[in-house]
Amino acid sequence: MSIIRLPGLVDAHVHLREPGYEYKEDFASGTMAALAGGVTMVLDMPNTNPPTSTPERLADKARRAAAKAVCDVGLFVGATNTEGDAYLPVAERACGLKIYVSDTFGSLRIDTLELMHRLFRSWAEKAAQVGYRMDGAARGVGPITVHAEELMLPVCLALSHLYRVPLHIAHVSRRSEIELIRAAKERGVFVTCEATPHHLFLSTDDLPRLGARGDMRPRLATPDDVAALWEHLEAIDIFATDHAPHTLAEKGVGVNELPAAPPPGVPGLETMLPLLLTAVHDGLLDLDDIVTRCVDNPRRVYGLPAQPDTWIEVDVDSVYELTNADLKTKAGWTPFAGQRVHGRVERVVLRGETVYAQGEVLAMQGRGRVLFQGE
Ligand code: DOR
Ligand code: ZN
């Protein structure tokens, strides 16, 4: 047994599904899964039902999270075709603005360049009044985070450049995309990006084995795309899970009648750290690469507060197989089931209190804080 101590991880991209899809996940089950994965802060996406697109809905979501979360939670607002930038009055209470311009789950996809101009312009105007958030301050707004694949990526880079808005690219998966982002960074464009464990450790070669368990957006990419992410690791600011729980029945696994439109997405909160530590064991990463991308950079990109007296203890000698049965997510499955990994989260301490130990969540619901809600 060899225990190391790391800071609590930040997962800057999760879908905790509340309100509207609580049977897939809720703030209690999702944040319990986070602690089990060594994650003490999550940033929750707005594609719930209803979506987090207005001040009232953000306030409602914050109340729900405050009552149930066992780790800290930041909340994104989202732009919609129908409500546009209705979130603007409470932009400072969100960790950032999420805009979807590519195929996704839910109703948040933006269809027109005209609306995209408006969304970037109004965010820039808000930032001109309140600034961009630094170091967890109450004041200021976060970046615009986009789900922008393929040809939509240069569209977002151009808008970010035009309106001088910091842009974060969610879940980069292709060689063409990471090469473009890297070139943009080298020319001084204010852009950051993230990659998920499933895009780093799985490819189209795994699809025959995984079937619907390997379906997400962006889709799994080719082995050459995966190789490109590793080649350009320096350009990847953040590792984030895109934890996107759906039930196996919804994905058409183990049911007689295949669903017409199985929802894309895979759970990831509980498997990210063991997979990354296995990459350290295999010599692909070092521990600093993990801390930089799962703690320091998410804080810098989103201006998140530090979590004092907060750490995780990991047994890096523990070798075991990931299983569905051990998971706390309501979805109850992982595309990595059966994989041997190195590194087990033994204990999680949040603000001085042991909130997780030896497989059990010890925190009371409501122990987590919701970021940026004022008071
Ligand atoms: O695979 C995905 N699942 N990609 C998305 O863009 C959305 C997410 C979800 O919410 O299920
Ligand atoms: Zn997502």
GROMACS .gro file of C-alpha atoms and ligand atoms in nm:
model
  387
    1MET     CA    1   0.000   0.000   0.000
    2SER     CA    2   0.138   0.339  -0.097
    3ILE     CA    3  -0.088   0.632  -0.015
    4ILE     CA    4  -0.034   0.965  -0.187
    5ARG     CA    5  -0.218   1.287  -0.119
    6LEU     CA    6  -0.353   1.502  -0.403
    7PRO     CA    7  -0.575   1.811  -0.404
    8GLY     CA    8  -0.947   1.738  -0.453
    9LEU     CA    9  -1.012   1.726  -0.827
   10VAL     CA   10  -1.235   1.966  -1.019
   11ASP     CA   11  -1.448   1.808  -1.293
   12ALA     CA   12  -1.533   2.102  -1.517
   13HIS     CA   13  -1.791   1.916  -1.728
   14VAL     CA   14  -2.068   1.704  -1.575
   15HIS     CA   15  -2.440   1.649  -1.636
   16LEU     CA   16  -2.615   1.590  -1.303
   17ARG     CA   17  -2.957   1.586  -1.475
   18GLU     CA   18  -3.163   1.773  -1.217
   19PRO     CA   19  -3.430   1.893  -1.281
   20GLY     CA   20  -3.612   1.673  -1.526
   21TYR     CA   21  -3.411   1.354  -1.551
   22GLU     CA   22  -3.366   1.258  -1.186
   23TYR     CA   23  -3.407   0.891  -1.272
   24LYS     CA   24  -3.070   0.914  -1.456
   25GLU     CA   25  -2.892   1.114  -1.183
   26ASP     CA   26  -2.960   1.389  -0.928
   27PHE     CA   27  -2.747   1.626  -0.721
   28ALA     CA   28  -2.713   1.367  -0.443
   29SER     CA   29  -2.618   1.063  -0.652
   30GLY     CA   30  -2.403   1.263  -0.895
   31THR     CA   31  -2.198   1.435  -0.624
   32MET     CA   32  -2.160   1.104  -0.436
   33ALA     CA   33  -2.016   0.959  -0.756
   34ALA     CA   34  -1.787   1.263  -0.769
   35LEU     CA   35  -1.647   1.199  -0.421
   36ALA     CA   36  -1.596   0.831  -0.503
   37GLY     CA   37  -1.389   0.951  -0.801
   38GLY     CA   38  -1.180   1.190  -0.592
   39VAL     CA   39  -1.365   1.493  -0.728
   40THR     CA   40  -1.456   1.766  -0.477
   41MET     CA   41  -1.594   2.026  -0.719
   42VAL     CA   42  -1.809   1.978  -1.030
   43LEU     CA   43  -1.936   2.219  -1.294
   44ASP     CA   44  -2.287   2.118  -1.398
   45MET     CA   45  -2.420   2.162  -1.752
   46PRO     CA   46  -2.747   2.342  -1.840
   47ASN     CA   47  -2.914   2.082  -2.068
   48THR     CA   48  -3.165   1.975  -1.805
   49ASN     CA   49  -3.542   1.983  -1.846
   50PRO     CA   50  -3.622   2.268  -1.833
   51PRO     CA   51  -3.280   2.399  -1.940
   52THR     CA   52  -3.091   2.644  -1.719
   53SER     CA   53  -3.158   2.938  -1.947
   54THR     CA   54  -3.331   3.199  -1.726
   55PRO     CA   55  -3.260   3.363  -1.387
   56GLU     CA   56  -3.550   3.174  -1.225
   57ARG     CA   57  -3.425   2.837  -1.343
   58LEU     CA   58  -3.071   2.905  -1.229
   59ALA     CA   59  -3.205   3.001  -0.884
   60ASP     CA   60  -3.418   2.686  -0.873
   61LYS     CA   61  -3.121   2.469  -0.970
   62ALA     CA   62  -2.901   2.637  -0.709
   63ARG     CA   63  -3.161   2.561  -0.438
   64ARG     CA   64  -3.176   2.197  -0.541
   65ALA     CA   65  -2.798   2.162  -0.546
   66ALA     CA   66  -2.759   2.337  -0.209
   67ALA     CA   67  -3.003   2.093  -0.049
   68LYS     CA   68  -2.853   1.773  -0.189
   69ALA     CA   69  -2.492   1.806  -0.302
   70VAL     CA   70  -2.208   1.642  -0.106
   71CYS     CA   71  -1.932   1.819  -0.302
   72ASP     CA   72  -1.910   2.178  -0.430
   73VAL     CA   73  -2.105   2.261  -0.745
   74GLY     CA   74  -2.081   2.537  -1.005
   75LEU     CA   75  -2.372   2.582  -1.246
   76PHE     CA   76  -2.358   2.676  -1.614
   77VAL     CA   77  -2.627   2.881  -1.778
   78GLY     CA   78  -2.719   2.784  -2.134
   79ALA     CA   79  -2.831   2.973  -2.443
   80THR     CA   80  -3.147   2.862  -2.624
   81ASN     CA   81  -3.304   2.949  -2.960
   82THR     CA   82  -3.624   3.058  -2.788
   83GLU     CA   83  -3.495   3.245  -2.481
   84GLY     CA   84  -3.168   3.372  -2.630
   85ASP     CA   85  -2.959   3.538  -2.359
   86ALA     CA   86  -3.232   3.556  -2.091
   87TYR     CA   87  -2.972   3.439  -1.835
   88LEU     CA   88  -2.774   3.765  -1.861
   89PRO     CA   89  -2.899   3.934  -1.541
   90VAL     CA   90  -2.753   3.645  -1.337
   91ALA     CA   91  -2.447   3.571  -1.551
   92GLU     CA   92  -2.223   3.626  -1.244
   93ARG     CA   93  -2.399   3.346  -1.057
   94ALA     CA   94  -2.303   3.092  -1.324
   95CYS     CA   95  -1.959   2.939  -1.365
   96GLY     CA   96  -1.984   3.014  -1.738
   97LEU     CA   97  -2.209   3.018  -2.043
   98LYS     CA   98  -2.254   2.694  -2.238
   99ILE     CA   99  -2.343   2.712  -2.605
  100TYR     CA  100  -2.418   2.402  -2.810
  101VAL     CA  101  -2.372   2.429  -3.185
  102SER     CA  102  -2.325   2.058  -3.258
  103ASP     CA  103  -2.543   1.749  -3.222
  104THR     CA  104  -2.618   1.682  -2.855
  105PHE     CA  105  -2.870   1.558  -2.596
  106GLY     CA  106  -3.158   1.796  -2.512
  107SER     CA  107  -3.298   2.115  -2.664
  108LEU     CA  108  -3.012   2.365  -2.636
  109ARG     CA  109  -2.862   2.363  -2.984
  110ILE     CA  110  -2.827   2.708  -3.142
  111ASP     CA  111  -2.914   2.718  -3.512
  112THR     CA  112  -2.819   3.056  -3.654
  113LEU     CA  113  -2.506   3.265  -3.691
  114GLU     CA  114  -2.719   3.572  -3.619
  115LEU     CA  115  -2.805   3.444  -3.272
  116MET     CA  116  -2.443   3.340  -3.216
  117HIS     CA  117  -2.333   3.699  -3.280
  118ARG     CA  118  -2.583   3.822  -3.027
  119LEU     CA  119  -2.481   3.567  -2.761
  120PHE     CA  120  -2.111   3.653  -2.789
  121ARG     CA  121  -2.180   4.027  -2.807
  122SER     CA  122  -2.406   4.037  -2.503
  123TRP     CA  123  -2.164   3.823  -2.299
  124ALA     CA  124  -1.882   4.062  -2.395
  125GLU     CA  125  -2.098   4.361  -2.292
  126LYS     CA  126  -2.175   4.201  -1.958
  127ALA     CA  127  -1.802   4.132  -1.910
  128ALA     CA  128  -1.727   4.496  -1.993
  129GLN     CA  129  -1.946   4.591  -1.695
  130VAL     CA  130  -1.839   4.329  -1.439
  131GLY     CA  131  -1.512   4.187  -1.573
  132TYR     CA  132  -1.409   3.825  -1.606
  133ARG     CA  133  -1.398   3.632  -1.281
  134MET     CA  134  -1.058   3.577  -1.123
  135ASP     CA  135  -0.960   3.362  -0.826
  136GLY     CA  136  -1.309   3.264  -0.717
  137ALA     CA  137  -1.429   3.621  -0.671
  138ALA     CA  138  -1.803   3.680  -0.646
  139ARG     CA  139  -1.776   3.944  -0.917
  140GLY     CA  140  -1.722   3.880  -1.285
  141VAL     CA  141  -1.835   3.626  -1.540
  142GLY     CA  142  -1.676   3.302  -1.660
  143PRO     CA  143  -1.581   3.210  -2.017
  144ILE     CA  144  -1.807   3.089  -2.295
  145THR     CA  145  -1.777   2.711  -2.324
  146VAL     CA  146  -1.885   2.558  -2.653
  147HIS     CA  147  -1.975   2.217  -2.781
  148ALA     CA  148  -1.844   2.293  -3.128
  149GLU     CA  149  -1.724   2.008  -3.346
  150GLU     CA  150  -1.573   2.003  -3.694
  151LEU     CA  151  -1.666   2.313  -3.900
  152MET     CA  152  -1.837   2.476  -3.601
  153LEU     CA  153  -1.505   2.509  -3.420
  154PRO     CA  154  -1.362   2.785  -3.646
  155VAL     CA  155  -1.698   2.966  -3.625
  156CYS     CA  156  -1.665   2.986  -3.247
  157LEU     CA  157  -1.296   3.081  -3.262
  158ALA     CA  158  -1.382   3.366  -3.499
  159LEU     CA  159  -1.663   3.497  -3.274
  160SER     CA  160  -1.446   3.475  -2.966
  161HIS     CA  161  -1.174   3.673  -3.147
  162LEU     CA  162  -1.423   3.927  -3.282
  163TYR     CA  163  -1.588   3.999  -2.946
  164ARG     CA  164  -1.279   3.931  -2.733
  165VAL     CA  165  -1.450   3.669  -2.519
  166PRO     CA  166  -1.241   3.392  -2.360
  167LEU     CA  167  -1.351   3.068  -2.522
  168HIS     CA  168  -1.328   2.717  -2.380
  169ILE     CA  169  -1.372   2.423  -2.619
  170ALA     CA  170  -1.541   2.126  -2.453
  171HIS     CA  171  -1.439   1.766  -2.524
  172VAL     CA  172  -1.199   1.800  -2.818
  173SER     CA  173  -1.184   1.467  -3.001
  174ARG     CA  174  -1.028   1.505  -3.347
  175ARG     CA  175  -0.680   1.571  -3.489
  176SER     CA  176  -0.818   1.854  -3.707
  177GLU     CA  177  -0.964   2.022  -3.397
  178ILE     CA  178  -0.669   1.997  -3.161
  179GLU     CA  179  -0.434   2.114  -3.439
  180LEU     CA  180  -0.655   2.417  -3.504
  181ILE     CA  181  -0.676   2.501  -3.133
  182ARG     CA  182  -0.303   2.470  -3.094
  183ALA     CA  183  -0.240   2.697  -3.392
  184ALA     CA  184  -0.492   2.951  -3.255
  185LYS     CA  185  -0.319   2.946  -2.915
  186GLU     CA  186   0.019   3.002  -3.079
  187ARG     CA  187  -0.123   3.313  -3.248
  188GLY     CA  188  -0.249   3.449  -2.918
  189VAL     CA  189  -0.622   3.368  -2.945
  190PHE     CA  190  -0.775   3.352  -2.597
  191VAL     CA  191  -0.884   2.986  -2.618
  192THR     CA  192  -0.857   2.687  -2.386
  193CYS     CA  193  -0.978   2.331  -2.429
  194GLU     CA  194  -1.053   2.004  -2.255
  195ALA     CA  195  -1.038   1.633  -2.340
  196THR     CA  196  -1.235   1.350  -2.181
  197PRO     CA  197  -1.096   1.016  -2.062
  198HIS     CA  198  -1.318   0.834  -2.314
  199HIS     CA  199  -1.166   1.029  -2.604
  200LEU     CA  200  -0.816   0.973  -2.466
  201PHE     CA  201  -0.848   0.602  -2.390
  202LEU     CA  202  -1.109   0.470  -2.639
  203SER     CA  203  -1.144   0.488  -3.017
  204THR     CA  204  -1.360   0.360  -3.302
  205ASP     CA  205  -1.168   0.031  -3.260
  206ASP     CA  206  -1.361  -0.021  -2.934
  207LEU     CA  207  -1.705   0.028  -3.087
  208PRO     CA  208  -1.771  -0.336  -3.187
  209ARG     CA  209  -1.706  -0.437  -2.825
  210LEU     CA  210  -1.894  -0.148  -2.663
  211GLY     CA  211  -2.195  -0.107  -2.893
  212ALA     CA  212  -2.433   0.154  -2.749
  213ARG     CA  213  -2.204   0.191  -2.445
  214GLY     CA  214  -1.958   0.360  -2.679
  215ASP     CA  215  -2.205   0.618  -2.813
  216MET     CA  216  -2.156   0.979  -2.709
  217ARG     CA  217  -2.112   1.325  -2.863
  218PRO     CA  218  -1.852   1.388  -2.986
  219ARG     CA  219  -1.844   1.025  -3.104
  220LEU     CA  220  -1.541   0.809  -3.039
  221ALA     CA  221  -1.278   0.908  -3.295
  222THR     CA  222  -1.021   0.715  -3.496
  223PRO     CA  223  -0.695   0.584  -3.346
  224ASP     CA  224  -0.515   0.862  -3.537
  225ASP     CA  225  -0.737   1.124  -3.372
  226VAL     CA  226  -0.662   0.971  -3.032
  227ALA     CA  227  -0.289   0.976  -3.111
  228ALA     CA  228  -0.320   1.346  -3.198
  229LEU     CA  229  -0.468   1.429  -2.856
  230TRP     CA  230  -0.167   1.263  -2.692
  231GLU     CA  231   0.078   1.434  -2.931
  232HIS     CA  232  -0.071   1.772  -2.844
  233LEU     CA  233  -0.115   1.711  -2.472
  234GLU     CA  234   0.048   2.049  -2.400
  235ALA     CA  235  -0.243   2.221  -2.575
  236ILE     CA  236  -0.504   2.038  -2.363
  237ASP     CA  237  -0.573   2.258  -2.060
  238ILE     CA  238  -0.827   2.041  -1.878
  239PHE     CA  239  -0.923   1.676  -1.837
  240ALA     CA  240  -1.300   1.662  -1.770
  241THR     CA  241  -1.537   1.369  -1.782
  242ASP     CA  242  -1.851   1.492  -1.965
  243HIS     CA  243  -2.020   1.260  -1.713
  244ALA     CA  244  -2.345   1.200  -1.906
  245PRO     CA  245  -2.553   0.934  -1.729
  246HIS     CA  246  -2.830   0.755  -1.920
  247THR     CA  247  -2.980   0.419  -1.827
  248LEU     CA  248  -2.867   0.111  -2.018
  249ALA     CA  249  -3.232   0.045  -2.111
  250GLU     CA  250  -3.249   0.390  -2.276
  251LYS     CA  251  -2.933   0.302  -2.467
  252GLY     CA  252  -3.103  -0.018  -2.587
  253VAL     CA  253  -2.878  -0.253  -2.390
  254GLY     CA  254  -3.058  -0.561  -2.258
  255VAL     CA  255  -3.399  -0.463  -2.391
  256ASN     CA  256  -3.598  -0.638  -2.662
  257GLU     CA  257  -3.710  -0.331  -2.851
  258LEU     CA  258  -3.435  -0.095  -2.962
  259PRO     CA  259  -3.515   0.270  -2.871
  260ALA     CA  260  -3.576   0.497  -3.173
  261ALA     CA  261  -3.321   0.756  -3.062
  262PRO     CA  262  -3.090   0.625  -2.790
  263PRO     CA  263  -2.943   0.921  -2.596
  264PRO     CA  264  -2.568   0.975  -2.641
  265GLY     CA  265  -2.339   0.996  -2.340
  266VAL     CA  266  -2.144   0.788  -2.088
  267PRO     CA  267  -2.088   0.819  -1.712
  268GLY     CA  268  -1.733   0.912  -1.612
  269LEU     CA  269  -1.699   1.067  -1.266
  270GLU     CA  270  -1.585   0.752  -1.088
  271THR     CA  271  -1.341   0.628  -1.351
  272MET     CA  272  -1.143   0.938  -1.455
  273LEU     CA  273  -0.883   0.936  -1.179
  274PRO     CA  274  -0.811   0.559  -1.184
  275LEU     CA  275  -0.772   0.579  -1.564
  276LEU     CA  276  -0.539   0.879  -1.541
  277LEU     CA  277  -0.335   0.715  -1.264
  278THR     CA  278  -0.308   0.406  -1.481
  279ALA     CA  279  -0.170   0.630  -1.756
  280VAL     CA  280   0.085   0.754  -1.499
  281HIS     CA  281   0.173   0.392  -1.417
  282ASP     CA  282   0.215   0.325  -1.790
  283GLY     CA  283   0.444   0.628  -1.832
  284LEU     CA  284   0.201   0.828  -2.050
  285LEU     CA  285   0.149   1.105  -1.792
  286ASP     CA  286   0.301   1.219  -1.467
  287LEU     CA  287   0.114   1.323  -1.154
  288ASP     CA  288   0.175   1.690  -1.227
  289ASP     CA  289  -0.006   1.650  -1.562
  290ILE     CA  290  -0.312   1.536  -1.366
  291VAL     CA  291  -0.300   1.809  -1.101
  292THR     CA  292  -0.244   2.078  -1.366
  293ARG     CA  293  -0.539   1.963  -1.576
  294CYS     CA  294  -0.782   1.851  -1.304
  295VAL     CA  295  -0.717   2.121  -1.043
  296ASP     CA  296  -0.506   2.423  -1.141
  297ASN     CA  297  -0.632   2.485  -1.494
  298PRO     CA  298  -1.005   2.439  -1.427
  299ARG     CA  299  -0.962   2.697  -1.148
  300ARG     CA  300  -0.777   2.935  -1.379
  301VAL     CA  301  -1.012   2.894  -1.678
  302TYR     CA  302  -1.332   2.940  -1.472
  303GLY     CA  303  -1.197   3.160  -1.190
  304LEU     CA  304  -1.300   2.902  -0.931
  305PRO     CA  305  -1.229   2.939  -0.559
  306ALA     CA  306  -0.964   2.722  -0.394
  307GLN     CA  307  -1.100   2.464  -0.146
  308PRO     CA  308  -0.909   2.499   0.182
  309ASP     CA  309  -0.828   2.187   0.390
  310THR     CA  310  -0.945   1.971   0.103
  311TRP     CA  311  -0.753   1.673  -0.031
  312ILE     CA  312  -0.782   1.313  -0.147
  313GLU     CA  313  -0.579   1.008  -0.047
  314VAL     CA  314  -0.509   0.757  -0.319
  315ASP     CA  315  -0.350   0.412  -0.292
  316VAL     CA  316  -0.139   0.406  -0.607
  317ASP     CA  317  -0.039   0.042  -0.551
  318SER     CA  318  -0.396  -0.084  -0.559
  319VAL     CA  319  -0.459  -0.277  -0.882
  320TYR     CA  320  -0.818  -0.381  -0.951
  321GLU     CA  321  -1.085  -0.415  -1.216
  322LEU     CA  322  -1.344  -0.142  -1.274
  323THR     CA  323  -1.693  -0.288  -1.231
  324ASN     CA  324  -2.046  -0.158  -1.277
  325ALA     CA  325  -2.151  -0.293  -0.938
  326ASP     CA  326  -1.918  -0.061  -0.745
  327LEU     CA  327  -2.055   0.262  -0.896
  328LYS     CA  328  -2.255   0.529  -0.714
  329THR     CA  329  -2.395   0.693  -1.028
  330LYS     CA  330  -2.762   0.605  -1.078
  331ALA     CA  331  -2.678   0.501  -1.433
  332GLY     CA  332  -2.488   0.205  -1.285
  333TRP     CA  333  -2.252   0.135  -1.574
  334THR     CA  334  -1.926   0.249  -1.729
  335PRO     CA  335  -1.778   0.186  -2.073
  336PHE     CA  336  -1.457   0.094  -1.886
  337ALA     CA  337  -1.607  -0.203  -1.696
  338GLY     CA  338  -1.361  -0.492  -1.693
  339GLN     CA  339  -1.055  -0.269  -1.732
  340ARG     CA  340  -0.767  -0.320  -1.490
  341VAL     CA  341  -0.656   0.005  -1.330
  342HIS     CA  342  -0.389   0.126  -1.089
  343GLY     CA  343  -0.492   0.365  -0.812
  344ARG     CA  344  -0.787   0.365  -0.574
  345VAL     CA  345  -0.940   0.663  -0.393
  346GLU     CA  346  -0.924   0.570  -0.022
  347ARG     CA  347  -1.031   0.891   0.148
  348VAL     CA  348  -1.166   1.235   0.058
  349VAL     CA  349  -1.146   1.532   0.295
  350LEU     CA  350  -1.359   1.841   0.220
  351ARG     CA  351  -1.293   2.151   0.433
  352GLY     CA  352  -1.141   1.941   0.707
  353GLU     CA  353  -1.416   1.676   0.721
  354THR     CA  354  -1.379   1.320   0.595
  355VAL     CA  355  -1.661   1.298   0.340
  356TYR     CA  356  -1.565   0.964   0.179
  357ALA     CA  357  -1.368   0.668   0.309
  358GLN     CA  358  -1.322   0.305   0.199
  359GLY     CA  359  -1.605   0.313  -0.050
  360GLU     CA  360  -1.861   0.495   0.166
  361VAL     CA  361  -1.987   0.852   0.134
  362LEU     CA  362  -1.993   0.996   0.487
  363ALA     CA  363  -2.107   1.352   0.411
  364MET     CA  364  -2.459   1.468   0.486
  365GLN     CA  365  -2.656   1.589   0.183
  366GLY     CA  366  -2.618   1.965   0.159
  367ARG     CA  367  -2.253   1.955   0.275
  368GLY     CA  368  -2.143   2.077  -0.067
  369ARG     CA  369  -2.152   2.447  -0.153
  370VAL     CA  370  -2.301   2.603  -0.461
  371LEU     CA  371  -2.051   2.849  -0.606
  372PHE     CA  372  -2.116   3.217  -0.681
  373GLN     CA  373  -2.465   3.244  -0.532
  374GLY     CA  374  -2.380   3.558  -0.331
  375GLU     CA  375  -2.475   3.616   0.036
  376DOR     O1  376  -2.261   1.245  -2.525
  376DOR     C1  377  -2.311   1.349  -2.485
  376DOR     N1  378  -2.397   1.349  -2.383
  376DOR     N2  379  -2.281   1.463  -2.547
  376DOR     C2  380  -2.347   1.577  -2.521
  376DOR     O2  381  -2.323   1.677  -2.585
  376DOR     C3  382  -2.453   1.582  -2.418
  376DOR     C4  383  -2.439   1.471  -2.322
  376DOR     C5  384  -2.565   1.447  -2.242
  376DOR     O3  385  -2.615   1.543  -2.182
  376DOR     O4  386  -2.611   1.334  -2.237
  377ZN      ZN  387  -2.151   1.747  -2.194
   0.00000   0.00000   0.00000
